[in-house]
């Protein structure tokens, strides 16, 4: 029973040992922000894994990069769009690569914009960018030029299967979503036009219900004031809406770990309140004390602190064991942490441990200070 209680309590506070790179939001379930190499990631998490539209911000000596991708089981699925801004040369590079379970599916496209000119490149394998010069074929891979709504568009094919479809002009780039039956289904739909970036993720028909539709709307007309809005839908109903400032205001990873630790202490406190110590196992109070101390020691190694819930529960357990000195010690700790603890402990002693009412005066800080000065 002791092992079972400890295991249950530790399951409640599993965040004490996971998601070490999380910055805001917990990175367990919901919108969160986490640290990655050379930058940060912002997006939705489900059971600690990236799910749906995620945005990575990367920084390097040459400039900055923003990567937009749809994630399933923590891996990119569909077209990944990367925008590199080279600050010294005022060049913007747009790269599109399709992914399936994290692996790149070629061909891929790259558009470089400089001084109102656009250079188009294609790649049929890693780091093999070539200038686009009309329809091209390499083995089973090919690039075809077509028209889409009167504008030039490009198809990337792997055998007979479409890898991606792009429409591009000097003023805008549009990534077209796939048909559900396509082998390399691309859920990411993107439009960058007139200083406005709009991205939508449409899960494949029949996908698991956790596959939420997500969208991003970013007005970039004034880059220094640009604000993006991240929306998440389930069954076409808005689940939540965030901008970057909202994400920064989410609880920190440490705050969430502290919250989970408190839930573990509350769980043990409930077990203590429900246990019949008069009829039950004689050493049960000591078992509970050992469990609480074990949780506290594990938490301390993660930089977390025990709350007044821990001290109040320890007060009760030591009163049950008849240890007046330790009861007073934990009761005083609880009152120092939370003023409301005084009323809770007073009620506990007056209703369940009336023989120990003489320790109540020592719970008030002014009484303790007066006693200390008399010594």
Coordinates of C-alpha atoms in Angstrom, one line a residue:
X1 CA 0.0 0.0 0.0
X2 CA 2.9 2.4 0.8
X3 CA 4.5 1.8 -2.5
X4 CA 1.2 2.2 -4.3
X5 CA 0.5 5.5 -2.7
X6 CA 4.0 6.8 -3.5
X7 CA 3.7 5.6 -7.1
X8 CA 0.4 7.4 -7.5
X9 CA 1.7 10.6 -6.0
X10 CA 4.7 10.6 -8.3
X11 CA 2.6 9.9 -11.3
X12 CA 0.7 13.1 -10.4
X13 CA 3.9 15.1 -10.5
X14 CA 5.6 13.5 -13.5
X15 CA 6.4 16.9 -14.8
X16 CA 9.2 17.1 -12.2
X17 CA 11.3 14.9 -14.5
X18 CA 10.1 15.7 -18.0
X19 CA 10.1 18.4 -20.6
X20 CA 13.4 20.0 -19.3
X21 CA 13.6 22.5 -22.1
X22 CA 10.1 23.9 -21.6
X23 CA 9.8 27.6 -21.1
X24 CA 6.1 28.4 -20.9
X25 CA 2.9 26.4 -20.8
X26 CA 4.2 23.0 -19.5
X27 CA 4.9 21.4 -22.9
X28 CA 2.6 18.6 -21.9
X29 CA -0.9 19.5 -23.1
X30 CA -1.9 22.7 -24.8
X31 CA -0.1 25.8 -26.2
X32 CA 3.5 26.0 -25.0
X33 CA 6.9 27.5 -25.7
X34 CA 10.1 25.5 -25.5
X35 CA 13.8 26.1 -26.0
X36 CA 15.5 24.5 -29.0
X37 CA 19.0 24.8 -30.5
X38 CA 19.6 28.4 -31.4
X39 CA 16.0 29.5 -30.7
X40 CA 12.6 28.7 -29.4
X41 CA 9.6 26.7 -30.5
X42 CA 5.9 27.7 -30.1
X43 CA 3.0 25.4 -30.7
X44 CA 0.5 22.9 -29.4
X45 CA 1.5 19.8 -27.3
X46 CA -0.4 16.6 -26.7
X47 CA 1.1 14.1 -24.1
X48 CA 4.4 15.9 -24.3
X49 CA 4.6 15.7 -28.1
X50 CA 4.3 18.5 -30.7
X51 CA 0.9 18.3 -32.5
X52 CA -0.4 20.5 -35.3
X53 CA 1.0 23.8 -36.4
X54 CA 4.3 24.7 -34.8
X55 CA 6.6 27.7 -35.2
X56 CA 10.4 27.7 -34.7
X57 CA 12.3 30.9 -34.3
X58 CA 16.0 30.5 -35.0
X59 CA 18.8 33.1 -34.6
X60 CA 22.3 33.1 -36.1
X61 CA 25.1 35.6 -37.0
X62 CA 23.8 36.1 -40.5
X63 CA 20.2 36.8 -39.6
X64 CA 17.1 34.9 -38.4
X65 CA 14.8 32.0 -39.5
X66 CA 11.2 31.1 -39.0
X67 CA 10.0 27.6 -39.6
X68 CA 6.3 26.6 -39.9
X69 CA 5.5 22.9 -39.8
X70 CA 2.6 20.6 -39.0
X71 CA 3.5 18.0 -36.4
X72 CA 2.1 14.5 -35.7
X73 CA 3.7 12.5 -32.9
X74 CA 6.4 15.1 -32.5
X75 CA 7.6 14.8 -36.2
X76 CA 7.0 17.1 -39.2
X77 CA 4.3 15.8 -41.5
X78 CA 3.5 17.7 -44.7
X79 CA 5.3 20.7 -46.2
X80 CA 7.6 22.6 -43.9
X81 CA 8.0 26.2 -44.8
X82 CA 11.2 28.0 -43.8
X83 CA 11.8 31.7 -44.1
X84 CA 15.4 32.9 -43.8
X85 CA 16.1 36.6 -43.5
X86 CA 19.7 37.6 -44.2
X87 CA 20.0 41.0 -42.5
X88 CA 23.3 42.2 -44.1
X89 CA 22.2 41.6 -47.7
X90 CA 18.4 42.3 -47.2
X91 CA 17.7 38.9 -48.8
X92 CA 14.8 36.7 -48.0
X93 CA 14.9 33.0 -48.8
X94 CA 11.7 30.8 -48.8
X95 CA 12.2 27.1 -48.7
X96 CA 9.6 24.4 -49.0
X97 CA 10.2 20.7 -48.2
X98 CA 7.6 18.0 -47.8
X99 CA 8.0 15.6 -44.9
X100 CA 6.5 12.2 -44.0
X101 CA 7.1 11.1 -40.4
X102 CA 10.0 13.4 -40.2
X103 CA 11.7 12.3 -43.4
X104 CA 12.1 14.7 -46.4
X105 CA 10.2 13.8 -49.5
X106 CA 11.8 15.3 -52.6
X107 CA 11.6 17.3 -54.9
X108 CA 11.9 20.6 -52.9
X109 CA 11.7 24.3 -53.8
X110 CA 13.6 27.4 -52.8
X111 CA 12.7 31.0 -53.7
X112 CA 15.2 33.8 -53.1
X113 CA 13.9 37.4 -53.1
X114 CA 16.4 40.3 -53.6
X115 CA 15.8 43.8 -55.0
X116 CA 12.3 42.8 -56.3
X117 CA 13.8 39.9 -58.2
X118 CA 13.0 36.2 -57.5
X119 CA 15.3 33.3 -58.1
X120 CA 13.7 29.9 -58.2
X121 CA 15.7 26.7 -57.3
X122 CA 14.8 23.1 -57.0
X123 CA 16.4 20.1 -55.3
X124 CA 16.1 16.4 -56.0
X125 CA 18.3 15.4 -53.0
X126 CA 19.8 17.0 -49.9
X127 CA 22.0 20.1 -50.5
X128 CA 21.6 19.9 -54.3
X129 CA 20.0 23.1 -55.2
X130 CA 19.8 23.9 -58.9
X131 CA 18.4 26.9 -60.8
X132 CA 14.9 26.2 -62.1
X133 CA 15.0 26.1 -65.9
X134 CA 11.6 24.7 -66.9
X135 CA 10.3 21.2 -66.5
X136 CA 12.9 18.9 -65.0
X137 CA 13.1 15.1 -64.5
X138 CA 15.6 13.1 -62.4
X139 CA 14.6 9.4 -62.3
X140 CA 11.2 9.2 -60.8
X141 CA 11.3 12.8 -59.5
X142 CA 10.1 15.7 -61.6
X143 CA 9.1 19.4 -61.6
X144 CA 6.3 20.6 -63.8
X145 CA 5.2 24.2 -64.6
X146 CA 1.5 24.7 -64.8
X147 CA -1.0 27.6 -64.4
X148 CA -3.2 28.1 -61.3
X149 CA -5.8 30.8 -61.4
X150 CA -3.8 32.4 -64.2
X151 CA -0.6 32.5 -62.2
X152 CA 2.6 30.3 -62.7
X153 CA 2.5 27.3 -60.5
X154 CA 4.9 24.5 -59.9
X155 CA 4.2 20.8 -59.2
X156 CA 6.7 18.5 -57.5
X157 CA 6.1 14.8 -58.3
X158 CA 7.6 11.6 -56.9
X159 CA 6.6 9.1 -59.5
X160 CA 2.9 9.7 -60.1
X161 CA 2.4 11.1 -56.6
X162 CA 2.2 14.8 -56.0
X163 CA 4.7 16.0 -53.3
X164 CA 3.6 19.6 -53.3
X165 CA 2.0 22.4 -55.4
X166 CA 3.2 26.0 -55.3
X167 CA 2.0 29.2 -56.9
X168 CA 4.5 32.0 -56.9
X169 CA 5.0 35.5 -58.4
X170 CA 7.1 38.5 -57.4
X171 CA 4.4 39.7 -55.0
X172 CA 3.1 36.5 -53.4
X173 CA 3.8 32.9 -52.7
X174 CA 1.0 30.4 -52.2
X175 CA 1.3 26.8 -51.0
X176 CA -1.7 24.7 -52.0
X177 CA -3.1 21.9 -49.8
X178 CA -3.5 18.4 -51.1
X179 CA -6.4 16.1 -51.8
X180 CA -7.1 13.7 -49.0
X181 CA -6.4 10.6 -51.2
X182 CA -2.9 11.8 -52.1
X183 CA 0.0 9.6 -50.9
X184 CA 2.1 12.6 -49.7
X185 CA -0.8 14.4 -48.3
X186 CA 0.1 18.0 -47.3
X187 CA -2.2 19.5 -44.6
X188 CA -0.3 22.9 -44.6
X189 CA -2.0 25.6 -46.7
X190 CA -0.1 28.9 -46.9
X191 CA -0.6 32.3 -48.5
X192 CA 2.0 35.2 -48.3
X193 CA 0.6 38.3 -50.0
X194 CA 0.4 42.0 -49.4
X195 CA 2.4 41.8 -46.2
X196 CA 0.0 39.2 -44.7
X197 CA 0.9 35.6 -44.0
X198 CA -2.0 33.2 -43.5
X199 CA -1.3 29.5 -42.7
X200 CA -3.9 26.8 -42.2
X201 CA -3.5 23.2 -41.2
X202 CA -6.3 20.8 -42.4
X203 CA -5.9 17.3 -41.0
X204 CA -6.5 14.4 -43.4
X205 CA -10.1 13.1 -43.5
X206 CA -10.5 10.3 -41.0
X207 CA -7.6 11.5 -38.8
X208 CA -7.6 10.9 -35.1
X209 CA -9.9 13.3 -33.2
X210 CA -6.9 14.9 -31.6
X211 CA -5.9 16.2 -35.0
X212 CA -7.1 19.8 -34.5
X213 CA -7.4 22.3 -37.4
X214 CA -5.1 25.2 -36.7
X215 CA -4.5 28.5 -38.3
X216 CA -2.1 31.5 -38.1
X217 CA -2.8 35.0 -39.3
X218 CA 0.2 37.4 -39.3
X219 CA 0.0 41.0 -40.4
X220 CA 3.6 42.0 -41.4
X221 CA 2.8 45.5 -42.9
X222 CA 4.8 47.0 -40.0
X223 CA 7.4 44.4 -39.0
X224 CA 8.3 46.2 -35.8
X225 CA 4.6 46.0 -34.7
X226 CA 3.7 42.6 -36.3
X227 CA 1.4 40.4 -34.3
X228 CA 0.4 36.9 -35.1
X229 CA -2.7 35.1 -33.9
X230 CA -2.6 31.3 -33.4
X231 CA -6.1 29.7 -33.5
X232 CA -6.9 26.1 -32.7
X233 CA -10.2 24.4 -33.7
X234 CA -12.0 21.2 -32.9
X235 CA -15.0 20.2 -35.0
X236 CA -14.8 23.7 -36.5
X237 CA -15.3 25.3 -33.1
X238 CA -12.6 27.7 -31.6
X239 CA -10.8 25.9 -28.8
X240 CA -8.4 28.8 -28.0
X241 CA -6.7 31.8 -29.6
X242 CA -3.2 33.1 -28.7
X243 CA -0.8 35.7 -29.8
X244 CA 2.9 35.7 -28.9
X245 CA 2.4 37.9 -25.9
X246 CA -0.2 35.5 -24.6
X247 CA 2.2 32.6 -24.9
X248 CA 4.8 34.5 -22.9
X249 CA 2.3 35.0 -20.1
X250 CA 1.6 31.3 -19.8
X251 CA 2.9 29.7 -16.6
X252 CA 6.6 28.9 -16.6
X253 CA 7.7 25.3 -16.6
X254 CA 8.9 25.7 -13.0
X255 CA 5.5 27.1 -12.0
X256 CA 3.7 24.1 -13.6
X257 CA 6.1 21.7 -11.9
X258 CA 5.3 23.4 -8.6
X259 CA 1.5 23.1 -9.3
X260 CA 1.9 19.3 -10.0
X261 CA 3.9 18.9 -6.8
X262 CA 1.1 20.6 -4.9
X263 CA -1.4 18.2 -6.4
X264 CA 0.8 15.3 -5.1
X265 CA 0.8 16.7 -1.6
X266 CA -3.0 17.3 -1.8
X267 CA -3.5 13.7 -2.9
X268 CA -1.6 12.4 0.2
X269 CA -3.4 14.8 2.4
X270 CA -6.7 13.3 1.2
X271 CA -5.5 9.8 1.9
X272 CA -4.5 10.9 5.5
X273 CA -7.9 12.5 6.1
X274 CA -9.7 9.4 4.9
X275 CA -7.7 6.8 6.8
X276 CA -9.0 5.5 10.2
X277 CA -5.9 5.6 12.3
X278 CA -7.7 4.2 15.4
X279 CA -8.7 0.9 13.6
X280 CA -6.1 0.7 11.0
X281 CA -2.4 -0.3 10.8
X282 CA -0.5 1.1 13.8
X283 CA 2.5 2.3 11.8
X284 CA 0.4 4.0 9.0
X285 CA 1.2 7.5 10.2
X286 CA 5.0 6.8 9.8
X287 CA 4.4 5.4 6.3
X288 CA 2.6 8.6 5.3
X289 CA 5.5 10.6 6.8
X290 CA 8.0 8.6 4.8
X291 CA 6.1 9.1 1.6
X292 CA 5.8 12.9 2.1
X293 CA 9.5 13.2 2.8
X294 CA 10.4 11.1 -0.3
X295 CA 8.3 13.4 -2.5
X296 CA 9.8 16.5 -0.9
X297 CA 13.3 15.3 -1.4
X298 CA 12.7 14.5 -5.0
X299 CA 11.2 17.9 -5.5
X300 CA 14.0 19.7 -3.8
X301 CA 16.5 18.2 -6.3
X302 CA 14.5 19.9 -9.0
X303 CA 14.6 23.3 -7.2
X304 CA 10.9 23.0 -6.0
X305 CA 9.7 23.8 -2.5
X306 CA 7.2 22.1 -0.2
X307 CA 4.0 24.0 0.3
X308 CA 2.0 24.6 3.5
X309 CA -0.2 21.6 2.5
X310 CA 2.9 19.4 3.2
X311 CA 3.5 21.1 6.6
X312 CA -0.1 20.9 7.6
X313 CA -0.3 17.2 6.8
X314 CA 3.0 16.5 8.6
X315 CA 1.6 18.4 11.6
X316 CA -1.4 16.1 11.7
X317 CA 0.7 12.9 11.3
X318 CA 3.1 13.9 14.1
X319 CA 0.1 14.7 16.3
X320 CA -1.2 11.2 15.6
X321 CA 2.2 9.8 16.7
X322 CA 2.2 12.0 19.8
X323 CA 5.3 14.0 18.8
X324 CA 4.4 17.4 20.1
X325 CA 7.8 19.0 19.2
X326 CA 7.7 18.0 15.5
X327 CA 4.0 18.9 15.3
X328 CA 4.8 22.4 16.5
X329 CA 7.7 22.7 14.1
X330 CA 5.6 21.8 11.0
X331 CA 2.7 23.9 12.2
X332 CA 4.9 27.0 12.6
X333 CA 6.4 26.3 9.1
X334 CA 2.9 26.2 7.6
X335 CA 1.8 29.4 9.3
X336 CA 5.0 31.2 8.1
X337 CA 4.2 30.1 4.5
X338 CA 0.5 30.8 4.4
X339 CA -1.4 32.9 7.0
X340 CA -4.6 30.9 6.5
X341 CA -2.8 27.9 7.8
X342 CA -3.3 29.1 11.3
X343 CA -7.1 28.8 11.1
X344 CA -6.8 25.3 9.5
X345 CA -4.4 24.0 12.1
X346 CA -6.4 25.6 14.9
X347 CA -9.6 23.9 13.7
X348 CA -7.7 20.6 13.4
X349 CA -6.4 20.7 16.9
X350 CA -9.6 21.9 18.5
X351 CA -11.7 19.2 16.8
X352 CA -9.3 16.2 16.7
X353 CA -6.5 16.8 19.1
X354 CA -7.9 18.8 22.0
X355 CA -5.2 17.6 24.3
X356 CA -2.7 19.7 22.4
X357 CA -4.5 23.1 22.4
X358 CA -1.6 24.4 24.4
X359 CA 0.6 24.7 21.3
X360 CA -1.8 27.0 19.5
X361 CA -0.4 30.3 21.1
X362 CA 3.0 29.4 19.7
X363 CA 1.7 29.4 16.1
X364 CA 1.3 33.2 16.1
X365 CA 4.5 34.8 14.9
X366 CA 4.3 37.6 17.5
X367 CA 3.9 35.1 20.3
X368 CA 7.0 33.2 19.1
X369 CA 9.0 36.4 18.9
X370 CA 8.0 37.3 22.4
X371 CA 9.0 33.9 23.7
X372 CA 12.3 34.0 21.9
X373 CA 13.2 37.5 23.4
X374 CA 12.4 36.1 27.0
X375 CA 14.9 33.3 26.6

